[in-house]
């Protein structure tokens, strides 16, 4: 991630997410899955408490993140632009 | 001309029976959160969506020619209001009801960002009513409804959906079911 | 509930304000007459006076747990309520006094509502006037609403304040849960994409403060920021209520100045420092510390080590663990409770906290293998930051501090010996 902060962030609404794993397929570098199926930010991405819920994205991941936002069956994802 | 239209409508209807069934099966699979062999979850979801939209297209191909058919004598009102038709009014009415349900399911699915998941989900459940109605309509209304190959196909599709629904309500349905059950059992909780 | 008060470092004060205890100056269960006798009327201020500026100058921080500057939320609501051509008008701002106090070790809010309800009401009335509030709520458990209702009946300037009975759950006091409860009747935290100050109750600018914060606001409105700062330290001005519980002669609520040394606070609760093994500061979402040399300050850095000997008071709980008691067992019981209090909306909280409780239980029981600490740390990293509310993070903070503070006990437990079971004298401090 460059010095000017992430290109965007992917906000996960945990009250909606049911861990169906679509987003983790679309963003394999940014997201893994925990043992219950919920998305978890890749270890290198979590620098502050916020990063676990508002996952930092690179510019190259933005298109895939938009797909995830659209395809998440529970509307649990939102892209936050800086 | 009339005959060509009639045949086109019939074939579209039969194809739609297959597409609708495929859509229901893929929807159930998508809900489980599991990939299909080598097909990732995202693709399963996209397939579910695209096959459903294709089913809408073939429904149009099925209904529009009948508007011009002198034998079926369908008019625009019959397309949306059930049980008014002149030919096998009951069986045709079932088709009309499932068309209405399908319109609602597809429209709310396309607008789900605007409507929110609650409405979307509630309406989406109607798919489980739409599918048997459409099947009954095909069997009862269709000219080919009693021909052996069609009956055989209908039985195969029916068994597939019944099996999928049985799997849907089983405890191990979700991909993550086992891990989550273990998490809940540890503290003596059950999923609310 | 006793309203014993103690202001150690406070000298004099200004002419106007009470020089002794601040929040309980009107005595126990103060009615309107006692209240006015102790504090006087709220003065009529000139046009150039502003409560927002006075709050900023006072340095008052929220007394509910998070400890942010009280003026920030106030200013954010003030900003959001102003006409904005991009946002349709939604009705006046909403003010909420939060006395839900879901934290089981805390009873200072209950004590405040029973003894000084008029101060809380004064704070709301002053802010409602300045912010042109549309609705004002006091949210608290049923037992604590009765004295507030009695106080409201005594005055004519607070008829617009509505009382709302809070459910008795741990997360019912989270700010977004309060707003959710008022709207939908379910006290579940919400995904906080939109800030409450901008869009809270029914989309209106919403200011949620702990009841004690409102009581201090009332005093700042009366006597000003200068007086407020005559107690406490420049970094942590004013006083705060703390609930002292655990291995203590009697559980009390004390009023202590900002920056108060922990052992002197404990001493005024009758707890000798030699009887104390550790203190849980801030409640179930707080952190364990060894008391000597530690001061309570809202200005302390976040993180699990009390840097520079200062620790955040959080929800104002001081829970004393006596010598010979096992900190790991106490922590494991708390994590178990917290896991049960998850609102079960967010996956990582709903599954991660029970898993954590399970591992902590095994650690405390001394039945785990050597890999147990690594498993605890893995689960802590897994749940941290992954919830709609602060519940997972608060739990993580508690466990982190326990692993640090009770590091010796951890080693002993892994070797199969628990201090609690061991004969007295074997304790290492
Ligand atoms: S796609 Fe949506 S529901 Fe599925 S894991 Fe991602 S955020 Fe959760
Ligand atoms: S983080 Fe836990 S307690 Fe907070 S809203 Fe989510 S499930 Fe509920």
XYZ file of C-alpha atoms in Angstrom, chain B residues 27-157:
131
model
C -30.219 -20.788 -6.514
C -30.264 -23.477 -3.848
C -26.635 -24.313 -4.554
C -25.654 -20.637 -4.355
C -27.448 -20.336 -1.028
C -25.351 -23.171 0.389
C -22.207 -21.139 -0.141
C -20.531 -24.079 -1.836
C -18.680 -24.102 -5.127
C -19.825 -26.621 -7.770
C -16.853 -28.913 -8.350
C -14.457 -26.626 -10.225
C -16.946 -23.784 -10.637
C -16.315 -21.111 -7.997
C -19.090 -19.609 -5.882
C -19.070 -16.366 -7.792
C -19.702 -18.222 -11.027
C -22.492 -20.262 -9.469
C -24.175 -17.024 -8.454
C -23.666 -15.488 -11.876
C -24.994 -18.643 -13.528
C -28.046 -18.555 -11.293
C -28.638 -14.968 -12.294
C -28.042 -15.406 -16.007
C -30.091 -18.571 -16.368
C -32.941 -16.860 -14.548
C -32.770 -13.943 -16.946
C -32.674 -16.374 -19.854
C -35.799 -18.002 -18.445
C -37.484 -14.601 -18.582
C -36.504 -14.227 -22.216
C -37.939 -17.620 -23.090
C -41.072 -16.834 -21.171
C -41.541 -13.849 -23.460
C -40.962 -16.144 -26.460
C -43.538 -18.469 -24.991
C -46.261 -15.922 -24.338
C -45.986 -13.321 -27.112
C -46.662 -15.697 -30.032
C -49.784 -16.906 -28.263
C -51.186 -13.381 -28.336
C -51.349 -13.708 -32.084
C -52.565 -17.267 -32.099
C -56.116 -17.690 -33.252
C -56.516 -20.962 -31.380
C -55.254 -19.919 -27.935
C -57.008 -16.538 -28.263
C -54.904 -14.998 -25.553
C -55.185 -11.293 -24.896
C -53.062 -8.953 -22.820
C -55.321 -9.221 -19.791
C -55.050 -13.006 -19.796
C -51.291 -12.728 -19.650
C -51.374 -11.150 -16.194
C -54.803 -11.989 -14.752
C -55.250 -15.709 -14.131
C -58.202 -17.995 -14.851
C -59.885 -15.872 -17.518
C -58.596 -17.717 -20.560
C -60.853 -19.441 -23.015
C -58.748 -22.554 -23.496
C -58.192 -24.793 -20.406
C -58.713 -21.784 -18.172
C -57.502 -23.521 -15.012
C -54.223 -24.867 -16.364
C -53.533 -21.667 -18.222
C -54.301 -19.736 -15.047
C -51.564 -21.616 -13.197
C -49.161 -20.457 -15.877
C -50.349 -16.905 -15.466
C -49.892 -17.020 -11.692
C -46.365 -18.335 -12.061
C -45.630 -15.645 -14.626
C -46.745 -13.007 -12.137
C -44.632 -14.556 -9.399
C -41.657 -14.724 -11.701
C -42.061 -11.069 -12.615
C -42.090 -10.157 -8.918
C -39.081 -12.338 -8.098
C -36.998 -11.014 -10.966
C -37.956 -7.380 -10.467
C -37.144 -7.434 -6.743
C -33.895 -9.291 -7.436
C -32.783 -6.652 -9.895
C -33.807 -3.866 -7.521
C -32.517 -5.463 -4.329
C -29.958 -2.716 -3.673
C -32.767 -0.254 -3.570
C -35.314 -2.429 -1.769
C -32.986 -3.941 0.822
C -32.369 -7.581 1.585
C -35.515 -8.029 3.654
C -37.995 -7.408 0.845
C -35.744 -9.133 -1.667
C -35.545 -12.278 0.441
C -39.235 -12.354 1.275
C -40.232 -12.140 -2.371
C -37.499 -14.522 -3.462
C -39.081 -17.251 -1.345
C -42.002 -17.153 -3.784
C -39.764 -19.033 -6.225
C -40.653 -22.169 -4.339
C -44.307 -21.559 -5.229
C -43.587 -20.434 -8.750
C -41.726 -23.564 -9.811
C -44.427 -26.184 -9.053
C -47.108 -23.937 -10.557
C -45.111 -23.588 -13.741
C -44.550 -27.344 -13.842
C -48.240 -28.070 -13.329
C -49.076 -25.596 -16.057
C -46.685 -27.319 -18.487
C -48.188 -30.705 -17.786
C -51.828 -29.734 -17.739
C -51.920 -27.065 -20.404
C -49.315 -28.204 -22.845
C -50.115 -30.087 -26.021
C -47.111 -32.289 -25.267
C -47.805 -32.553 -21.561
C -48.720 -36.175 -21.801
C -46.132 -37.307 -24.334
C -43.692 -39.812 -22.928
C -40.439 -37.849 -23.375
C -41.918 -34.747 -21.752
C -43.313 -36.704 -18.849
C -39.954 -38.416 -18.395
C -38.164 -35.053 -18.447
C -40.626 -33.609 -15.966
C -40.049 -36.517 -13.596
C -36.285 -36.041 -13.776
C -36.564 -32.301 -13.123
